[in-house]
Amino acid sequence: ICLHGQGLQCQPFSCPQGTDCLLDGGVRWCEAGEGATCRLVPGGLFTTFDGFSGLTPMPVTSCAYELATLVGSRPQDPDWFHVIAEFLPCPGCTVLKPRVIISFRDGCAAVGTNQEIWVNGQPARLPAQVCRGVVARWGEGSRVIIERFPTLRVLVGPEGAVSLRASRALRGRLRAACGNYNGIAADDLMLPGGLLIDVFQACRVRGFNN
C-alpha cells in the first residue's frame, strides 16, 4: 500500500478461499467472484453497473445524487450503505467535482472536492477505520479508497471521478443512479412500472439541495 506522505508499506497478502485477488489502481484486494463497476466522470461519461452509458449532467445549481444503496434496506440494517455525489456551486468552473459521501450503519466517510477526508464528521488522515469492516485509505494516483470487504469498494480520484465496485453478492439488490445490477442495461433508466426516467433527476437527494 502506498501511504500518502509515508512511502510504501508492504505486508503479506492472500485471499480467502472462493474469492479472487484483483489489482486495481496499484492496490490488491479480494472479491467474491466477478463484480461490476459504476463510474461517474465529471464532464464525461456515467456508466451503470450493467453497462448503460451516458453523459454525466453538468448541474447548474447545487444538487446531490444518490448513486447506490440497498433495495429495501434501512439505516439500522447491518448491510445498509448509501453513496451520494454532491455537486457544490463553483463560479467559473468548467467541470464540477462532486463531494462524495459514503454512509454505513455505524459510520460515514466523506471525500471533498480537494481530497479532504472526513471520517464520522471529523477531519481524518488515512489510513483510517470508518466503522467495523470499513476502512478508508489512499490508493495509486492520490485516489481515496473506502472499502467494505468483500462487497463494496468506492474510489474517488483527485479529478472528481468516482468508481463504485460491487461484488456479485449485491447483484439484484441495488437501486439509484448506478442501476439495479441485474445484468440488463436496458432497464437502468426505467422505474419498476416501466416508465422511462431521467436517472439523475429521479435520484436527486432531498435535504442536500440549497
JSON list of C-alpha atoms in Angstrom, two decimals:
[
{"chain": "A", "resi": 1, "resn": "ILE", "atom": "CA", "xyz": [0.00, 0.00, 0.00]},
{"chain": "A", "resi": 2, "resn": "CYS", "atom": "CA", "xyz": [1.33, 3.45, -0.93]},
{"chain": "A", "resi": 3, "resn": "LEU", "atom": "CA", "xyz": [0.57, 5.74, 2.01]},
{"chain": "A", "resi": 4, "resn": "HIS", "atom": "CA", "xyz": [0.29, 9.46, 1.33]},
{"chain": "A", "resi": 5, "resn": "GLY", "atom": "CA", "xyz": [3.47, 11.14, 2.59]},
{"chain": "A", "resi": 6, "resn": "GLN", "atom": "CA", "xyz": [4.67, 7.96, 4.29]},
{"chain": "A", "resi": 7, "resn": "GLY", "atom": "CA", "xyz": [6.09, 5.92, 1.42]},
{"chain": "A", "resi": 8, "resn": "LEU", "atom": "CA", "xyz": [5.41, 2.28, 0.63]},
{"chain": "A", "resi": 9, "resn": "GLN", "atom": "CA", "xyz": [4.10, -0.11, 3.26]},
{"chain": "A", "resi": 10, "resn": "CYS", "atom": "CA", "xyz": [4.32, -3.84, 2.47]},
{"chain": "A", "resi": 11, "resn": "GLN", "atom": "CA", "xyz": [2.60, -6.73, 4.20]},
{"chain": "A", "resi": 12, "resn": "PRO", "atom": "CA", "xyz": [1.76, -10.37, 3.37]},
{"chain": "A", "resi": 13, "resn": "PHE", "atom": "CA", "xyz": [-1.47, -10.66, 1.40]},
{"chain": "A", "resi": 14, "resn": "SER", "atom": "CA", "xyz": [-3.67, -13.60, 0.47]},
{"chain": "A", "resi": 15, "resn": "CYS", "atom": "CA", "xyz": [-7.34, -14.04, -0.38]},
{"chain": "A", "resi": 16, "resn": "PRO", "atom": "CA", "xyz": [-9.78, -16.38, 1.36]},
{"chain": "A", "resi": 17, "resn": "GLN", "atom": "CA", "xyz": [-10.88, -19.49, -0.49]},
{"chain": "A", "resi": 18, "resn": "GLY", "atom": "CA", "xyz": [-13.61, -18.76, -3.02]},
{"chain": "A", "resi": 19, "resn": "THR", "atom": "CA", "xyz": [-12.51, -15.17, -3.67]},
{"chain": "A", "resi": 20, "resn": "ASP", "atom": "CA", "xyz": [-10.35, -13.66, -6.41]},
{"chain": "A", "resi": 21, "resn": "CYS", "atom": "CA", "xyz": [-7.27, -11.49, -5.96]},
{"chain": "A", "resi": 22, "resn": "LEU", "atom": "CA", "xyz": [-7.57, -8.31, -8.05]},
{"chain": "A", "resi": 23, "resn": "LEU", "atom": "CA", "xyz": [-5.20, -5.42, -8.79]},
{"chain": "A", "resi": 24, "resn": "ASP", "atom": "CA", "xyz": [-6.98, -2.08, -9.11]},
{"chain": "A", "resi": 25, "resn": "GLY", "atom": "CA", "xyz": [-5.14, 1.22, -9.16]},
{"chain": "A", "resi": 26, "resn": "GLY", "atom": "CA", "xyz": [-1.99, -0.38, -7.75]},
{"chain": "A", "resi": 27, "resn": "VAL", "atom": "CA", "xyz": [-3.85, -1.86, -4.77]},
{"chain": "A", "resi": 28, "resn": "ARG", "atom": "CA", "xyz": [-4.61, -5.58, -4.40]},
{"chain": "A", "resi": 29, "resn": "TRP", "atom": "CA", "xyz": [-7.90, -6.65, -2.88]},
{"chain": "A", "resi": 30, "resn": "CYS", "atom": "CA", "xyz": [-10.16, -9.71, -2.69]},
{"chain": "A", "resi": 31, "resn": "GLU", "atom": "CA", "xyz": [-13.56, -10.05, -4.30]},
{"chain": "A", "resi": 32, "resn": "ALA", "atom": "CA", "xyz": [-16.13, -12.83, -4.05]},
{"chain": "A", "resi": 33, "resn": "GLY", "atom": "CA", "xyz": [-16.23, -13.89, -7.70]},
{"chain": "A", "resi": 34, "resn": "GLU", "atom": "CA", "xyz": [-16.83, -11.42, -10.51]},
{"chain": "A", "resi": 35, "resn": "GLY", "atom": "CA", "xyz": [-18.26, -7.99, -9.78]},
{"chain": "A", "resi": 36, "resn": "ALA", "atom": "CA", "xyz": [-19.36, -4.86, -11.59]},
{"chain": "A", "resi": 37, "resn": "THR", "atom": "CA", "xyz": [-18.32, -1.21, -11.60]},
{"chain": "A", "resi": 38, "resn": "CYS", "atom": "CA", "xyz": [-20.33, 2.01, -11.84]},
{"chain": "A", "resi": 39, "resn": "ARG", "atom": "CA", "xyz": [-18.35, 5.10, -12.89]},
{"chain": "A", "resi": 40, "resn": "LEU", "atom": "CA", "xyz": [-19.09, 8.80, -12.81]},
{"chain": "A", "resi": 41, "resn": "VAL", "atom": "CA", "xyz": [-16.67, 11.10, -14.65]},
{"chain": "A", "resi": 42, "resn": "PRO", "atom": "CA", "xyz": [-17.46, 14.83, -14.28]},
{"chain": "A", "resi": 43, "resn": "GLY", "atom": "CA", "xyz": [-17.73, 16.36, -17.73]},
{"chain": "A", "resi": 44, "resn": "GLY", "atom": "CA", "xyz": [-17.56, 12.85, -19.21]},
{"chain": "A", "resi": 45, "resn": "LEU", "atom": "CA", "xyz": [-19.44, 9.55, -19.14]},
{"chain": "A", "resi": 46, "resn": "PHE", "atom": "CA", "xyz": [-21.58, 7.97, -16.46]},
{"chain": "A", "resi": 47, "resn": "THR", "atom": "CA", "xyz": [-21.74, 4.15, -16.63]},
{"chain": "A", "resi": 48, "resn": "THR", "atom": "CA", "xyz": [-24.05, 1.94, -14.57]},
{"chain": "A", "resi": 49, "resn": "PHE", "atom": "CA", "xyz": [-23.23, -1.45, -13.05]},
{"chain": "A", "resi": 50, "resn": "ASP", "atom": "CA", "xyz": [-24.92, -3.12, -16.01]},
{"chain": "A", "resi": 51, "resn": "GLY", "atom": "CA", "xyz": [-23.04, -1.10, -18.62]},
{"chain": "A", "resi": 52, "resn": "PHE", "atom": "CA", "xyz": [-25.51, 1.59, -19.68]},
{"chain": "A", "resi": 53, "resn": "SER", "atom": "CA", "xyz": [-23.56, 4.78, -20.51]},
{"chain": "A", "resi": 54, "resn": "GLY", "atom": "CA", "xyz": [-24.50, 8.41, -20.99]},
{"chain": "A", "resi": 55, "resn": "LEU", "atom": "CA", "xyz": [-23.13, 11.89, -20.36]},
{"chain": "A", "resi": 56, "resn": "THR", "atom": "CA", "xyz": [-22.77, 12.98, -16.75]},
{"chain": "A", "resi": 57, "resn": "PRO", "atom": "CA", "xyz": [-25.05, 16.03, -16.32]},
{"chain": "A", "resi": 58, "resn": "MET", "atom": "CA", "xyz": [-23.50, 19.40, -15.60]},
{"chain": "A", "resi": 59, "resn": "PRO", "atom": "CA", "xyz": [-25.57, 20.78, -12.70]},
{"chain": "A", "resi": 60, "resn": "VAL", "atom": "CA", "xyz": [-26.36, 24.48, -12.93]},
{"chain": "A", "resi": 61, "resn": "THR", "atom": "CA", "xyz": [-27.24, 24.68, -9.22]},
{"chain": "A", "resi": 62, "resn": "SER", "atom": "CA", "xyz": [-26.14, 22.89, -6.09]},
{"chain": "A", "resi": 63, "resn": "CYS", "atom": "CA", "xyz": [-27.56, 19.36, -6.05]},
{"chain": "A", "resi": 64, "resn": "ALA", "atom": "CA", "xyz": [-26.84, 15.86, -4.83]},
{"chain": "A", "resi": 65, "resn": "TYR", "atom": "CA", "xyz": [-27.45, 12.49, -6.46]},
{"chain": "A", "resi": 66, "resn": "GLU", "atom": "CA", "xyz": [-27.94, 9.09, -4.87]},
{"chain": "A", "resi": 67, "resn": "LEU", "atom": "CA", "xyz": [-25.56, 6.74, -6.68]},
{"chain": "A", "resi": 68, "resn": "ALA", "atom": "CA", "xyz": [-26.26, 3.44, -4.92]},
{"chain": "A", "resi": 69, "resn": "THR", "atom": "CA", "xyz": [-27.99, 1.89, -1.93]},
{"chain": "A", "resi": 70, "resn": "LEU", "atom": "CA", "xyz": [-29.52, -1.48, -0.99]},
{"chain": "A", "resi": 71, "resn": "VAL", "atom": "CA", "xyz": [-33.09, -2.19, -2.06]},
{"chain": "A", "resi": 72, "resn": "GLY", "atom": "CA", "xyz": [-35.48, -2.15, 0.88]},
{"chain": "A", "resi": 73, "resn": "SER", "atom": "CA", "xyz": [-32.76, -1.57, 3.45]},
{"chain": "A", "resi": 74, "resn": "ARG", "atom": "CA", "xyz": [-32.85, 0.94, 6.31]},
{"chain": "A", "resi": 75, "resn": "PRO", "atom": "CA", "xyz": [-30.01, 2.71, 8.16]},
{"chain": "A", "resi": 76, "resn": "GLN", "atom": "CA", "xyz": [-30.36, 0.31, 11.11]},
{"chain": "A", "resi": 77, "resn": "ASP", "atom": "CA", "xyz": [-29.82, -2.77, 8.91]},
{"chain": "A", "resi": 78, "resn": "PRO", "atom": "CA", "xyz": [-26.28, -4.17, 9.25]},
{"chain": "A", "resi": 79, "resn": "ASP", "atom": "CA", "xyz": [-25.69, -4.29, 5.46]},
{"chain": "A", "resi": 80, "resn": "TRP", "atom": "CA", "xyz": [-27.07, -0.81, 4.75]},
{"chain": "A", "resi": 81, "resn": "PHE", "atom": "CA", "xyz": [-24.98, 1.67, 2.80]},
{"chain": "A", "resi": 82, "resn": "HIS", "atom": "CA", "xyz": [-25.64, 4.87, 0.88]},
{"chain": "A", "resi": 83, "resn": "VAL", "atom": "CA", "xyz": [-23.38, 6.57, -1.68]},
{"chain": "A", "resi": 84, "resn": "ILE", "atom": "CA", "xyz": [-24.10, 10.20, -2.61]},
{"chain": "A", "resi": 85, "resn": "ALA", "atom": "CA", "xyz": [-22.34, 12.56, -5.03]},
{"chain": "A", "resi": 86, "resn": "GLU", "atom": "CA", "xyz": [-23.00, 16.18, -4.11]},
{"chain": "A", "resi": 87, "resn": "PHE", "atom": "CA", "xyz": [-22.16, 18.94, -6.59]},
{"chain": "A", "resi": 88, "resn": "LEU", "atom": "CA", "xyz": [-21.47, 22.31, -4.98]},
{"chain": "A", "resi": 89, "resn": "PRO", "atom": "CA", "xyz": [-21.53, 25.76, -6.63]},
{"chain": "A", "resi": 90, "resn": "CYS", "atom": "CA", "xyz": [-18.27, 26.69, -8.32]},
{"chain": "A", "resi": 91, "resn": "PRO", "atom": "CA", "xyz": [-18.43, 30.01, -10.23]},
{"chain": "A", "resi": 92, "resn": "GLY", "atom": "CA", "xyz": [-16.25, 29.94, -13.33]},
{"chain": "A", "resi": 93, "resn": "CYS", "atom": "CA", "xyz": [-15.58, 26.18, -13.18]},
{"chain": "A", "resi": 94, "resn": "THR", "atom": "CA", "xyz": [-15.85, 24.36, -16.50]},
{"chain": "A", "resi": 95, "resn": "VAL", "atom": "CA", "xyz": [-16.22, 20.98, -14.72]},
{"chain": "A", "resi": 96, "resn": "LEU", "atom": "CA", "xyz": [-17.77, 20.48, -11.29]},
{"chain": "A", "resi": 97, "resn": "LYS", "atom": "CA", "xyz": [-16.18, 17.90, -8.99]},
{"chain": "A", "resi": 98, "resn": "PRO", "atom": "CA", "xyz": [-18.53, 16.18, -6.55]},
{"chain": "A", "resi": 99, "resn": "ARG", "atom": "CA", "xyz": [-18.14, 15.76, -2.83]},
{"chain": "A", "resi": 100, "resn": "VAL", "atom": "CA", "xyz": [-18.70, 12.04, -2.20]},
{"chain": "A", "resi": 101, "resn": "ILE", "atom": "CA", "xyz": [-20.42, 10.83, 0.97]},
{"chain": "A", "resi": 102, "resn": "ILE", "atom": "CA", "xyz": [-20.47, 7.11, 1.84]},
{"chain": "A", "resi": 103, "resn": "SER", "atom": "CA", "xyz": [-22.66, 6.17, 4.79]},
{"chain": "A", "resi": 104, "resn": "PHE", "atom": "CA", "xyz": [-22.91, 2.88, 6.66]},
{"chain": "A", "resi": 105, "resn": "ARG", "atom": "CA", "xyz": [-24.97, 1.86, 9.67]},
{"chain": "A", "resi": 106, "resn": "ASP", "atom": "CA", "xyz": [-22.22, 2.68, 12.16]},
{"chain": "A", "resi": 107, "resn": "GLY", "atom": "CA", "xyz": [-20.09, 5.23, 10.33]},
{"chain": "A", "resi": 108, "resn": "CYS", "atom": "CA", "xyz": [-19.64, 7.68, 7.50]},
{"chain": "A", "resi": 109, "resn": "ALA", "atom": "CA", "xyz": [-16.77, 8.85, 5.27]},
{"chain": "A", "resi": 110, "resn": "ALA", "atom": "CA", "xyz": [-16.72, 11.92, 3.01]},
{"chain": "A", "resi": 111, "resn": "VAL", "atom": "CA", "xyz": [-14.23, 12.96, 0.33]},
{"chain": "A", "resi": 112, "resn": "GLY", "atom": "CA", "xyz": [-14.18, 16.67, -0.53]},
{"chain": "A", "resi": 113, "resn": "THR", "atom": "CA", "xyz": [-13.55, 18.29, -3.90]},
{"chain": "A", "resi": 114, "resn": "ASN", "atom": "CA", "xyz": [-9.90, 18.89, -2.94]},
{"chain": "A", "resi": 115, "resn": "GLN", "atom": "CA", "xyz": [-9.43, 15.38, -1.48]},
{"chain": "A", "resi": 116, "resn": "GLU", "atom": "CA", "xyz": [-10.17, 16.49, 2.07]},
{"chain": "A", "resi": 117, "resn": "ILE", "atom": "CA", "xyz": [-11.20, 13.47, 4.13]},
{"chain": "A", "resi": 118, "resn": "TRP", "atom": "CA", "xyz": [-13.76, 13.32, 6.92]},
{"chain": "A", "resi": 119, "resn": "VAL", "atom": "CA", "xyz": [-14.47, 10.19, 8.94]},
{"chain": "A", "resi": 120, "resn": "ASN", "atom": "CA", "xyz": [-17.55, 10.26, 11.16]},
{"chain": "A", "resi": 121, "resn": "GLY", "atom": "CA", "xyz": [-17.74, 14.02, 10.91]},
{"chain": "A", "resi": 122, "resn": "GLN", "atom": "CA", "xyz": [-14.11, 14.72, 11.80]},
{"chain": "A", "resi": 123, "resn": "PRO", "atom": "CA", "xyz": [-11.13, 15.60, 9.55]},
{"chain": "A", "resi": 124, "resn": "ALA", "atom": "CA", "xyz": [-9.02, 12.46, 9.17]},
{"chain": "A", "resi": 125, "resn": "ARG", "atom": "CA", "xyz": [-5.64, 11.25, 7.98]},
{"chain": "A", "resi": 126, "resn": "LEU", "atom": "CA", "xyz": [-5.53, 7.99, 6.07]},
{"chain": "A", "resi": 127, "resn": "PRO", "atom": "CA", "xyz": [-5.49, 5.09, 6.57]},
{"chain": "A", "resi": 128, "resn": "ALA", "atom": "CA", "xyz": [-8.46, 5.25, 8.95]},
{"chain": "A", "resi": 129, "resn": "GLN", "atom": "CA", "xyz": [-11.13, 2.93, 10.30]},
{"chain": "A", "resi": 130, "resn": "VAL", "atom": "CA", "xyz": [-14.59, 4.21, 9.43]},
{"chain": "A", "resi": 131, "resn": "CYS", "atom": "CA", "xyz": [-16.50, 1.55, 11.37]},
{"chain": "A", "resi": 132, "resn": "ARG", "atom": "CA", "xyz": [-16.39, -2.19, 11.82]},
{"chain": "A", "resi": 133, "resn": "GLY", "atom": "CA", "xyz": [-15.46, -3.77, 8.49]},
{"chain": "A", "resi": 134, "resn": "VAL", "atom": "CA", "xyz": [-14.97, -0.44, 6.67]},
{"chain": "A", "resi": 135, "resn": "VAL", "atom": "CA", "xyz": [-11.60, 1.19, 6.03]},
{"chain": "A", "resi": 136, "resn": "ALA", "atom": "CA", "xyz": [-10.50, 4.35, 4.18]},
{"chain": "A", "resi": 137, "resn": "ARG", "atom": "CA", "xyz": [-7.02, 4.60, 2.66]},
{"chain": "A", "resi": 138, "resn": "TRP", "atom": "CA", "xyz": [-5.00, 6.17, -0.13]},
{"chain": "A", "resi": 139, "resn": "GLY", "atom": "CA", "xyz": [-4.68, 4.40, -3.47]},
{"chain": "A", "resi": 140, "resn": "GLU", "atom": "CA", "xyz": [-2.47, 4.96, -6.51]},
{"chain": "A", "resi": 141, "resn": "GLY", "atom": "CA", "xyz": [-2.75, 8.37, -8.14]},
{"chain": "A", "resi": 142, "resn": "SER", "atom": "CA", "xyz": [-3.93, 10.08, -4.94]},
{"chain": "A", "resi": 143, "resn": "ARG", "atom": "CA", "xyz": [-7.23, 8.24, -5.13]},
{"chain": "A", "resi": 144, "resn": "VAL", "atom": "CA", "xyz": [-9.17, 7.70, -1.92]},
{"chain": "A", "resi": 145, "resn": "ILE", "atom": "CA", "xyz": [-10.48, 4.19, -1.34]},
{"chain": "A", "resi": 146, "resn": "ILE", "atom": "CA", "xyz": [-13.37, 3.43, 1.02]},
{"chain": "A", "resi": 147, "resn": "GLU", "atom": "CA", "xyz": [-13.96, -0.31, 1.24]},
{"chain": "A", "resi": 148, "resn": "ARG", "atom": "CA", "xyz": [-16.27, -2.72, 2.99]},
{"chain": "A", "resi": 149, "resn": "PHE", "atom": "CA", "xyz": [-14.69, -6.05, 2.17]},
{"chain": "A", "resi": 150, "resn": "PRO", "atom": "CA", "xyz": [-15.67, -8.01, 0.21]},
{"chain": "A", "resi": 151, "resn": "THR", "atom": "CA", "xyz": [-18.86, -6.41, -1.14]},
{"chain": "A", "resi": 152, "resn": "LEU", "atom": "CA", "xyz": [-18.31, -2.70, -1.81]},
{"chain": "A", "resi": 153, "resn": "ARG", "atom": "CA", "xyz": [-15.40, -0.51, -2.81]},
{"chain": "A", "resi": 154, "resn": "VAL", "atom": "CA", "xyz": [-15.62, 3.22, -3.63]},
{"chain": "A", "resi": 155, "resn": "LEU", "atom": "CA", "xyz": [-12.73, 5.07, -5.29]},
{"chain": "A", "resi": 156, "resn": "VAL", "atom": "CA", "xyz": [-12.62, 8.87, -5.60]},
{"chain": "A", "resi": 157, "resn": "GLY", "atom": "CA", "xyz": [-9.93, 10.47, -7.77]},
{"chain": "A", "resi": 158, "resn": "PRO", "atom": "CA", "xyz": [-8.45, 13.97, -7.45]},
{"chain": "A", "resi": 159, "resn": "GLU", "atom": "CA", "xyz": [-10.11, 14.95, -10.73]},
{"chain": "A", "resi": 160, "resn": "GLY", "atom": "CA", "xyz": [-13.53, 14.08, -9.28]},
{"chain": "A", "resi": 161, "resn": "ALA", "atom": "CA", "xyz": [-14.09, 10.70, -10.96]},
{"chain": "A", "resi": 162, "resn": "VAL", "atom": "CA", "xyz": [-15.99, 8.21, -8.78]},
{"chain": "A", "resi": 163, "resn": "SER", "atom": "CA", "xyz": [-15.98, 4.42, -9.16]},
{"chain": "A", "resi": 164, "resn": "LEU", "atom": "CA", "xyz": [-18.18, 2.01, -7.22]},
{"chain": "A", "resi": 165, "resn": "ARG", "atom": "CA", "xyz": [-17.16, -1.64, -7.34]},
{"chain": "A", "resi": 166, "resn": "ALA", "atom": "CA", "xyz": [-19.87, -4.08, -6.19]},
{"chain": "A", "resi": 167, "resn": "SER", "atom": "CA", "xyz": [-19.36, -7.82, -5.73]},
{"chain": "A", "resi": 168, "resn": "ARG", "atom": "CA", "xyz": [-21.79, -10.41, -7.08]},
{"chain": "A", "resi": 169, "resn": "ALA", "atom": "CA", "xyz": [-23.26, -10.70, -3.59]},
{"chain": "A", "resi": 170, "resn": "LEU", "atom": "CA", "xyz": [-25.03, -7.37, -4.31]},
{"chain": "A", "resi": 171, "resn": "ARG", "atom": "CA", "xyz": [-26.41, -8.46, -7.68]},
{"chain": "A", "resi": 172, "resn": "GLY", "atom": "CA", "xyz": [-30.08, -7.52, -7.94]},
{"chain": "A", "resi": 173, "resn": "ARG", "atom": "CA", "xyz": [-30.04, -5.83, -4.52]},
{"chain": "A", "resi": 174, "resn": "LEU", "atom": "CA", "xyz": [-29.17, -2.26, -5.55]},
{"chain": "A", "resi": 175, "resn": "ARG", "atom": "CA", "xyz": [-31.06, 0.82, -6.69]},
{"chain": "A", "resi": 176, "resn": "ALA", "atom": "CA", "xyz": [-30.43, 4.51, -7.54]},
{"chain": "A", "resi": 177, "resn": "ALA", "atom": "CA", "xyz": [-28.46, 6.10, -10.39]},
{"chain": "A", "resi": 178, "resn": "CYS", "atom": "CA", "xyz": [-25.90, 3.28, -10.74]},
{"chain": "A", "resi": 179, "resn": "GLY", "atom": "CA", "xyz": [-28.72, 0.88, -11.59]},
{"chain": "A", "resi": 180, "resn": "ASN", "atom": "CA", "xyz": [-30.08, -2.33, -10.13]},
{"chain": "A", "resi": 181, "resn": "TYR", "atom": "CA", "xyz": [-27.14, -4.58, -11.13]},
{"chain": "A", "resi": 182, "resn": "ASN", "atom": "CA", "xyz": [-29.31, -7.30, -12.65]},
{"chain": "A", "resi": 183, "resn": "GLY", "atom": "CA", "xyz": [-27.31, -7.79, -15.83]},
{"chain": "A", "resi": 184, "resn": "ILE", "atom": "CA", "xyz": [-29.79, -5.85, -18.02]},
{"chain": "A", "resi": 185, "resn": "ALA", "atom": "CA", "xyz": [-28.58, -2.42, -19.11]},
{"chain": "A", "resi": 186, "resn": "ALA", "atom": "CA", "xyz": [-31.87, -1.51, -20.84]},
{"chain": "A", "resi": 187, "resn": "ASP", "atom": "CA", "xyz": [-33.86, -1.19, -17.60]},
{"chain": "A", "resi": 188, "resn": "ASP", "atom": "CA", "xyz": [-31.42, 1.13, -15.81]},
{"chain": "A", "resi": 189, "resn": "LEU", "atom": "CA", "xyz": [-33.45, 4.13, -16.98]},
{"chain": "A", "resi": 190, "resn": "MET", "atom": "CA", "xyz": [-36.85, 2.70, -16.04]},
{"chain": "A", "resi": 191, "resn": "LEU", "atom": "CA", "xyz": [-39.00, 2.74, -12.95]},
{"chain": "A", "resi": 192, "resn": "PRO", "atom": "CA", "xyz": [-40.47, -0.63, -11.86]},
{"chain": "A", "resi": 193, "resn": "GLY", "atom": "CA", "xyz": [-43.69, 0.18, -13.72]},
{"chain": "A", "resi": 194, "resn": "GLY", "atom": "CA", "xyz": [-41.81, 0.62, -16.99]},
{"chain": "A", "resi": 195, "resn": "LEU", "atom": "CA", "xyz": [-41.78, 4.43, -17.12]},
{"chain": "A", "resi": 196, "resn": "LEU", "atom": "CA", "xyz": [-38.66, 5.86, -18.79]},
{"chain": "A", "resi": 197, "resn": "ILE", "atom": "CA", "xyz": [-36.91, 8.33, -16.47]},
{"chain": "A", "resi": 198, "resn": "ASP", "atom": "CA", "xyz": [-34.11, 10.86, -16.32]},
{"chain": "A", "resi": 199, "resn": "VAL", "atom": "CA", "xyz": [-31.97, 8.76, -14.00]},
{"chain": "A", "resi": 200, "resn": "PHE", "atom": "CA", "xyz": [-30.19, 11.69, -12.36]},
{"chain": "A", "resi": 201, "resn": "GLN", "atom": "CA", "xyz": [-33.31, 13.77, -11.80]},
{"chain": "A", "resi": 202, "resn": "ALA", "atom": "CA", "xyz": [-35.07, 10.74, -10.33]},
{"chain": "A", "resi": 203, "resn": "CYS", "atom": "CA", "xyz": [-32.15, 10.10, -7.97]},
{"chain": "A", "resi": 204, "resn": "ARG", "atom": "CA", "xyz": [-31.74, 13.62, -6.56]},
{"chain": "A", "resi": 205, "resn": "VAL", "atom": "CA", "xyz": [-31.40, 13.51, -2.79]},
{"chain": "A", "resi": 206, "resn": "ARG", "atom": "CA", "xyz": [-33.76, 15.61, -0.71]},
{"chain": "A", "resi": 207, "resn": "GLY", "atom": "CA", "xyz": [-32.18, 17.65, 2.03]},
{"chain": "A", "resi": 208, "resn": "PHE", "atom": "CA", "xyz": [-28.88, 18.18, 0.20]},
{"chain": "A", "resi": 209, "resn": "ASN", "atom": "CA", "xyz": [-30.04, 20.84, -2.24]},
{"chain": "A", "resi": 210, "resn": "ASN", "atom": "CA", "xyz": [-29.73, 24.55, -1.43]}
]
